């Protein structure tokens, strides 16, 4: 079930990615983070993730996209689809004060974390969405 969900996220992202990200760009670094969150701490986690993503997109030119979603039937199952300009941008990102603050804030909220490096097949979009 979770694999089907991730495939759906990737397909959705193909329709809503910013135009500056292209499947032809071999230097982009993409990953999917799959998390399970403590149900009691879910709202706090969602708020921390929103703040982190908004900050990263605003202040880091190398963070091209951070889309976070949760499964409708399993709200504690969160997936984040991440695209960075390159691996150096990712390595810079994980050392920033806002990322380190996010990690410290959520360390007791996250029950499991799986990071999956992925390779783009087709990433196209008409426009970027926001919530």
mmCIF file with all atom_site columns, N, CA, C and O in Angstrom, residues 104-123:
data_model
loop_
_atom_site.group_PDB
_atom_site.id
_atom_site.type_symbol
_atom_site.label_atom_id
_atom_site.label_alt_id
_atom_site.label_comp_id
_atom_site.label_asym_id
_atom_site.label_entity_id
_atom_site.label_seq_id
_atom_site.pdbx_PDB_ins_code
_atom_site.Cartn_x
_atom_site.Cartn_y
_atom_site.Cartn_z
_atom_site.occupancy
_atom_site.B_iso_or_equiv
_atom_site.pdbx_formal_charge
_atom_site.auth_seq_id
_atom_site.auth_comp_id
_atom_site.auth_asym_id
_atom_site.auth_atom_id
_atom_site.pdbx_PDB_model_num
ATOM 1  N N  . UNK A 1 104 ? 16.189 18.764 15.694  1.00 0.00 ? 104 UNK A N  1
ATOM 2  C CA . UNK A 1 104 ? 16.143 18.754 17.153  1.00 0.00 ? 104 UNK A CA 1
ATOM 3  C C  . UNK A 1 104 ? 14.706 18.801 17.651  1.00 0.00 ? 104 UNK A C  1
ATOM 4  O O  . UNK A 1 104 ? 14.347 18.115 18.616  1.00 0.00 ? 104 UNK A O  1
ATOM 5  N N  . UNK A 1 105 ? 13.877 19.585 16.979  1.00 0.00 ? 105 UNK A N  1
ATOM 6  C CA . UNK A 1 105 ? 12.476 19.730 17.380  1.00 0.00 ? 105 UNK A CA 1
ATOM 7  C C  . UNK A 1 105 ? 11.703 18.432 17.217  1.00 0.00 ? 105 UNK A C  1
ATOM 8  O O  . UNK A 1 105 ? 10.878 18.084 18.058  1.00 0.00 ? 105 UNK A O  1
ATOM 9  N N  . UNK A 1 106 ? 11.960 17.704 16.142  1.00 0.00 ? 106 UNK A N  1
ATOM 10 C CA . UNK A 1 106 ? 11.141 16.524 15.822  1.00 0.00 ? 106 UNK A CA 1
ATOM 11 C C  . UNK A 1 106 ? 11.754 15.204 16.262  1.00 0.00 ? 106 UNK A C  1
ATOM 12 O O  . UNK A 1 106 ? 11.142 14.149 16.070  1.00 0.00 ? 106 UNK A O  1
ATOM 13 N N  . UNK A 1 107 ? 12.924 15.229 16.870  1.00 0.00 ? 107 UNK A N  1
ATOM 14 C CA . UNK A 1 107 ? 13.608 13.972 17.183  1.00 0.00 ? 107 UNK A CA 1
ATOM 15 C C  . UNK A 1 107 ? 12.763 13.017 18.030  1.00 0.00 ? 107 UNK A C  1
ATOM 16 O O  . UNK A 1 107 ? 12.849 11.798 17.847  1.00 0.00 ? 107 UNK A O  1
ATOM 17 N N  . UNK A 1 108 ? 11.938 13.527 18.915  1.00 0.00 ? 108 UNK A N  1
ATOM 18 C CA . UNK A 1 108 ? 11.087 12.661 19.741  1.00 0.00 ? 108 UNK A CA 1
ATOM 19 C C  . UNK A 1 108 ? 9.710  12.441 19.123  1.00 0.00 ? 108 UNK A C  1
ATOM 20 O O  . UNK A 1 108 ? 8.865  11.778 19.719  1.00 0.00 ? 108 UNK A O  1
ATOM 21 N N  . UNK A 1 109 ? 9.469  13.006 17.958  1.00 0.00 ? 109 UNK A N  1
ATOM 22 C CA . UNK A 1 109 ? 8.185  12.852 17.274  1.00 0.00 ? 109 UNK A CA 1
ATOM 23 C C  . UNK A 1 109 ? 8.244  11.766 16.198  1.00 0.00 ? 109 UNK A C  1
ATOM 24 O O  . UNK A 1 109 ? 7.237  11.148 15.883  1.00 0.00 ? 109 UNK A O  1
ATOM 25 N N  . UNK A 1 110 ? 9.432  11.563 15.634  1.00 0.00 ? 110 UNK A N  1
ATOM 26 C CA . UNK A 1 110 ? 9.611  10.629 14.521  1.00 0.00 ? 110 UNK A CA 1
ATOM 27 C C  . UNK A 1 110 ? 9.887  9.228  15.068  1.00 0.00 ? 110 UNK A C  1
ATOM 28 O O  . UNK A 1 110 ? 10.863 9.008  15.772  1.00 0.00 ? 110 UNK A O  1
ATOM 29 N N  . UNK A 1 111 ? 8.995  8.297  14.697  1.00 0.00 ? 111 UNK A N  1
ATOM 30 C CA . UNK A 1 111 ? 9.168  6.904  15.116  1.00 0.00 ? 111 UNK A CA 1
ATOM 31 C C  . UNK A 1 111 ? 10.049 6.133  14.142  1.00 0.00 ? 111 UNK A C  1
ATOM 32 O O  . UNK A 1 111 ? 10.766 5.221  14.548  1.00 0.00 ? 111 UNK A O  1
ATOM 33 N N  . UNK A 1 112 ? 9.981  6.476  12.857  1.00 0.00 ? 112 UNK A N  1
ATOM 34 C CA . UNK A 1 112 ? 10.853 5.837  11.868  1.00 0.00 ? 112 UNK A CA 1
ATOM 35 C C  . UNK A 1 112 ? 11.094 6.803  10.716  1.00 0.00 ? 112 UNK A C  1
ATOM 36 O O  . UNK A 1 112 ? 10.266 7.656  10.419  1.00 0.00 ? 112 UNK A O  1
ATOM 37 N N  . UNK A 1 113 ? 12.256 6.636  10.080  1.00 0.00 ? 113 UNK A N  1
ATOM 38 C CA . UNK A 1 113 ? 12.651 7.472  8.949   1.00 0.00 ? 113 UNK A CA 1
ATOM 39 C C  . UNK A 1 113 ? 13.399 6.609  7.950   1.00 0.00 ? 113 UNK A C  1
ATOM 40 O O  . UNK A 1 113 ? 14.332 5.892  8.315   1.00 0.00 ? 113 UNK A O  1
ATOM 41 N N  . UNK A 1 114 ? 12.965 6.671  6.702   1.00 0.00 ? 114 UNK A N  1
ATOM 42 C CA . UNK A 1 114 ? 13.661 5.987  5.617   1.00 0.00 ? 114 UNK A CA 1
ATOM 43 C C  . UNK A 1 114 ? 13.935 7.027  4.537   1.00 0.00 ? 114 UNK A C  1
ATOM 44 O O  . UNK A 1 114 ? 13.024 7.711  4.073   1.00 0.00 ? 114 UNK A O  1
ATOM 45 N N  . UNK A 1 115 ? 15.207 7.150  4.143   1.00 0.00 ? 115 UNK A N  1
ATOM 46 C CA . UNK A 1 115 ? 15.604 8.076  3.085   1.00 0.00 ? 115 UNK A CA 1
ATOM 47 C C  . UNK A 1 115 ? 15.916 7.269  1.834   1.00 0.00 ? 115 UNK A C  1
ATOM 48 O O  . UNK A 1 115 ? 16.722 6.336  1.875   1.00 0.00 ? 115 UNK A O  1
ATOM 49 N N  . UNK A 1 116 ? 15.278 7.645  0.723   1.00 0.00 ? 116 UNK A N  1
ATOM 50 C CA . UNK A 1 116 ? 15.431 6.904  -0.521  1.00 0.00 ? 116 UNK A CA 1
ATOM 51 C C  . UNK A 1 116 ? 15.916 7.863  -1.598  1.00 0.00 ? 116 UNK A C  1
ATOM 52 O O  . UNK A 1 116 ? 15.220 8.824  -1.935  1.00 0.00 ? 116 UNK A O  1
ATOM 53 N N  . UNK A 1 117 ? 17.102 7.614  -2.134  1.00 0.00 ? 117 UNK A N  1
ATOM 54 C CA . UNK A 1 117 ? 17.578 8.391  -3.273  1.00 0.00 ? 117 UNK A CA 1
ATOM 55 C C  . UNK A 1 117 ? 16.851 7.890  -4.511  1.00 0.00 ? 117 UNK A C  1
ATOM 56 O O  . UNK A 1 117 ? 16.721 6.680  -4.721  1.00 0.00 ? 117 UNK A O  1
ATOM 57 N N  . UNK A 1 118 ? 16.357 8.818  -5.315  1.00 0.00 ? 118 UNK A N  1
ATOM 58 C CA . UNK A 1 118 ? 15.614 8.447  -6.518  1.00 0.00 ? 118 UNK A CA 1
ATOM 59 C C  . UNK A 1 118 ? 16.194 9.166  -7.732  1.00 0.00 ? 118 UNK A C  1
ATOM 60 O O  . UNK A 1 118 ? 16.892 10.176 -7.600  1.00 0.00 ? 118 UNK A O  1
ATOM 61 N N  . UNK A 1 119 ? 15.900 8.631  -8.899  1.00 0.00 ? 119 UNK A N  1
ATOM 62 C CA . UNK A 1 119 ? 16.362 9.194  -10.160 1.00 0.00 ? 119 UNK A CA 1
ATOM 63 C C  . UNK A 1 119 ? 15.135 9.590  -10.974 1.00 0.00 ? 119 UNK A C  1
ATOM 64 O O  . UNK A 1 119 ? 14.208 8.796  -11.123 1.00 0.00 ? 119 UNK A O  1
ATOM 65 N N  . UNK A 1 120 ? 15.121 10.807 -11.490 1.00 0.00 ? 120 UNK A N  1
ATOM 66 C CA . UNK A 1 120 ? 13.937 11.253 -12.237 1.00 0.00 ? 120 UNK A CA 1
ATOM 67 C C  . UNK A 1 120 ? 13.803 10.539 -13.579 1.00 0.00 ? 120 UNK A C  1
ATOM 68 O O  . UNK A 1 120 ? 14.795 10.223 -14.230 1.00 0.00 ? 120 UNK A O  1
ATOM 69 N N  . UNK A 1 121 ? 12.572 10.305 -13.942 1.00 0.00 ? 121 UNK A N  1
ATOM 70 C CA . UNK A 1 121 ? 12.239 9.803  -15.276 1.00 0.00 ? 121 UNK A CA 1
ATOM 71 C C  . UNK A 1 121 ? 11.625 10.948 -16.066 1.00 0.00 ? 121 UNK A C  1
ATOM 72 O O  . UNK A 1 121 ? 12.065 11.264 -17.165 1.00 0.00 ? 121 UNK A O  1
ATOM 73 N N  . UNK A 1 122 ? 10.603 11.562 -15.505 1.00 0.00 ? 122 UNK A N  1
ATOM 74 C CA . UNK A 1 122 ? 9.937  12.694 -16.147 1.00 0.00 ? 122 UNK A CA 1
ATOM 75 C C  . UNK A 1 122 ? 9.445  13.626 -15.059 1.00 0.00 ? 122 UNK A C  1
ATOM 76 O O  . UNK A 1 122 ? 8.656  13.226 -14.216 1.00 0.00 ? 122 UNK A O  1
ATOM 77 N N  . UNK A 1 123 ? 9.925  14.855 -15.074 1.00 0.00 ? 123 UNK A N  1
ATOM 78 C CA . UNK A 1 123 ? 9.490  15.872 -14.114 1.00 0.00 ? 123 UNK A CA 1
ATOM 79 C C  . UNK A 1 123 ? 9.056  17.094 -14.915 1.00 0.00 ? 123 UNK A C  1
ATOM 80 O O  . UNK A 1 123 ? 9.881  17.876 -15.362 1.00 0.00 ? 123 UNK A O  1
#
